[in-house]
Amino acid sequence: MTILERPETLAASGKLDRLAEVAVRVGLGLAHGQELVITAPLDALELARRITEHAYRAGASLVTTLLSDDEATLLRFHHAPEESFDKAAVWLHEGLAAAYRGGAARLAIAGGNPALLAAEDPRKVSRANMALSKAMRPALELITRHEINWTIVACATPAWARLVFPDEAETVAMQKLWDAIFAATRIDVPDPVAAWRKHAADLQQRVQFLNGRRFAALHFRGPGTDLRVGLADDHLWSGGGSTARNGIFGMPNMPTEEVFTTPHKDRADGSVKSSKPLSYQGTLIKGIAVRFEGGRVVEASAEEGEDVLRGMLDSDDGARRLGEVALVPHSSPIAQSGLLFWNTLFDENAASHIALGKAYSTCIRQGETLTTDQLAEKGANDSLIHVDWMIGSGEMDVDGVSADNVTEALMRQGEWA
Ligand code: ZN
Ligand code: ZN
């Protein structure tokens, strides 16, 4: 089943329309007269149209949707010449960066097949990823600096639903995935906008507590994990939405359950194991084990997808260093669903996680005004990539460590202490 074949079911429930409305009002906080760029997989066309309608109703001056086609991506891997895999549509990403510079908001719909490239040549996948990361850099820079309001929401698609619910018929799998998306994005409640305001306030309270503590480091302990992550100088915790440099408050990820900050790129030491598989650019990487020394990954292995993991780590020097550390309680509704979504937007909100690669400069005091060199002096990492992977579980303990080495329990057995 696709949502195009059964639009009446979702239209009747009104939930698809509410998701679109919440994405525009809460996720983007779209301003009257603002332009909007939507990127979406082909199977998310109906949701993209709902969002387009709500954007115009909110006063959008122009909405432009770019659709991507998983089948066309596979055709490239099967038929394109060798040199294709070092190319990316640079002109397209320059155009997107120009749109954002001109004040456009960005909305990405996630929902493509997380395992699309699992059977493809990992060297080709790595090269294509690298070329894409380079092409995306100017636009990504504007996003990580939070120059504009942006958000990501999810749309159930048949290929994704089959992966999450492999034992179900496709129609059942689609319905179950939609139910999970609606629950995680608080569309199920009578007043989703009010529910999101309350949720944002709860996360912001946690952020204020952590910012008040000024921890120098976090210490993670769990099965296969004993990792000390130093935090960047002048780091700021964030969560529950933020105000972009254009003055608009939004919720960059829907769902979101995390509070996160910028680690120091030279101060991670110890070993860490992933607690969930990672879906990276169409490949699944399972059982990641990594050892850090002085902030840098010096040993890395994976039970599955190790080639792609290595390709990712070799993207550039910053790809071996941390750009984010995030705390998520094991009681988060997404963790409690017990589902593995194979999609970072969901899975990263089910477990504490770290990200290799570029840091969010918004998680450094006055970070938006600093140059890349000034950010690096404070410990913020720079890279072409930013890849979150999950390390938390119901067995994870986390301590905050002060500058004079006093520890304080932050999480015990995966829950806030
Ligand atoms: Zn995160
Ligand atoms: Zn992240």
CSV table of C-alpha atoms in Angstrom, one decimal, residues 110-115 150 152-154 160 163-164 184 252-258 276-285 288 312 324 326 328 332 334-335 339-356 360 386-391:
chain,number,residue,atom,x,y,z
A,110,ALA,CA,12.3,11.4,5.7
A,111,GLY,CA,11.0,8.0,4.6
A,112,GLY,CA,13.2,6.6,1.8
A,113,ASN,CA,14.2,3.0,1.9
A,114,PRO,CA,16.8,2.8,4.7
A,115,ALA,CA,18.3,-0.3,3.2
A,150,TRP,CA,14.3,24.1,9.3
A,152,ILE,CA,12.5,17.1,9.4
A,153,VAL,CA,9.3,15.1,9.6
A,154,ALA,CA,8.7,11.5,8.5
A,160,TRP,CA,10.5,1.5,5.0
A,163,LEU,CA,11.8,-3.2,7.0
A,164,VAL,CA,10.3,-2.1,10.3
A,184,ALA,CA,5.9,9.8,18.2
A,252,PRO,CA,14.3,21.1,13.9
A,253,ASN,CA,13.4,17.4,14.4
A,254,MET,CA,9.9,15.9,14.8
A,255,PRO,CA,10.0,13.7,16.8
A,256,THR,CA,12.5,15.0,19.3
A,257,GLU,CA,13.3,13.6,22.7
A,258,GLU,CA,16.9,14.6,23.1
A,276,LYS,CA,21.2,-0.1,17.9
A,277,PRO,CA,22.0,-0.6,14.2
A,278,LEU,CA,22.7,2.5,12.2
A,279,SER,CA,21.1,3.2,8.8
A,280,TYR,CA,23.7,5.3,6.9
A,281,GLN,CA,22.9,6.5,3.4
A,282,GLY,CA,21.0,3.4,2.4
A,283,THR,CA,23.3,0.9,4.2
A,284,LEU,CA,22.8,-0.8,7.5
A,285,ILE,CA,25.8,-0.9,9.9
A,288,ILE,CA,29.7,-0.8,15.8
A,312,MET,CA,32.5,7.1,6.5
A,324,GLU,CA,27.5,15.9,19.2
A,326,ALA,CA,22.9,13.6,23.3
A,328,VAL,CA,17.7,10.5,25.9
A,332,SER,CA,11.2,8.0,25.9
A,334,ILE,CA,10.0,6.0,21.0
A,335,ALA,CA,12.2,3.6,23.1
A,339,LEU,CA,10.5,-0.6,17.5
A,340,LEU,CA,13.7,-0.3,15.5
A,341,PHE,CA,12.9,2.3,12.9
A,342,TRP,CA,16.2,2.0,10.8
A,343,ASN,CA,15.8,5.8,10.6
A,344,THR,CA,18.0,8.2,12.7
A,345,LEU,CA,15.2,10.7,13.1
A,346,PHE,CA,13.4,8.1,15.2
A,347,ASP,CA,16.1,5.8,16.6
A,348,GLU,CA,18.3,8.7,17.9
A,349,ASN,CA,15.3,9.7,20.0
A,350,ALA,CA,15.1,6.3,21.6
A,351,ALA,CA,18.6,6.2,23.1
A,352,SER,CA,21.5,8.4,24.2
A,353,HIS,CA,23.8,8.9,21.3
A,354,ILE,CA,26.9,10.4,19.9
A,355,ALA,CA,27.6,11.8,16.5
A,356,LEU,CA,30.8,11.7,14.5
A,360,TYR,CA,26.4,22.4,15.8
A,386,HIS,CA,27.4,14.4,10.8
A,387,VAL,CA,26.3,10.9,11.7
A,388,ASP,CA,24.4,10.1,14.9
A,389,TRP,CA,24.6,6.6,16.3
A,390,MET,CA,23.0,5.1,19.4
A,391,ILE,CA,24.9,4.0,22.4
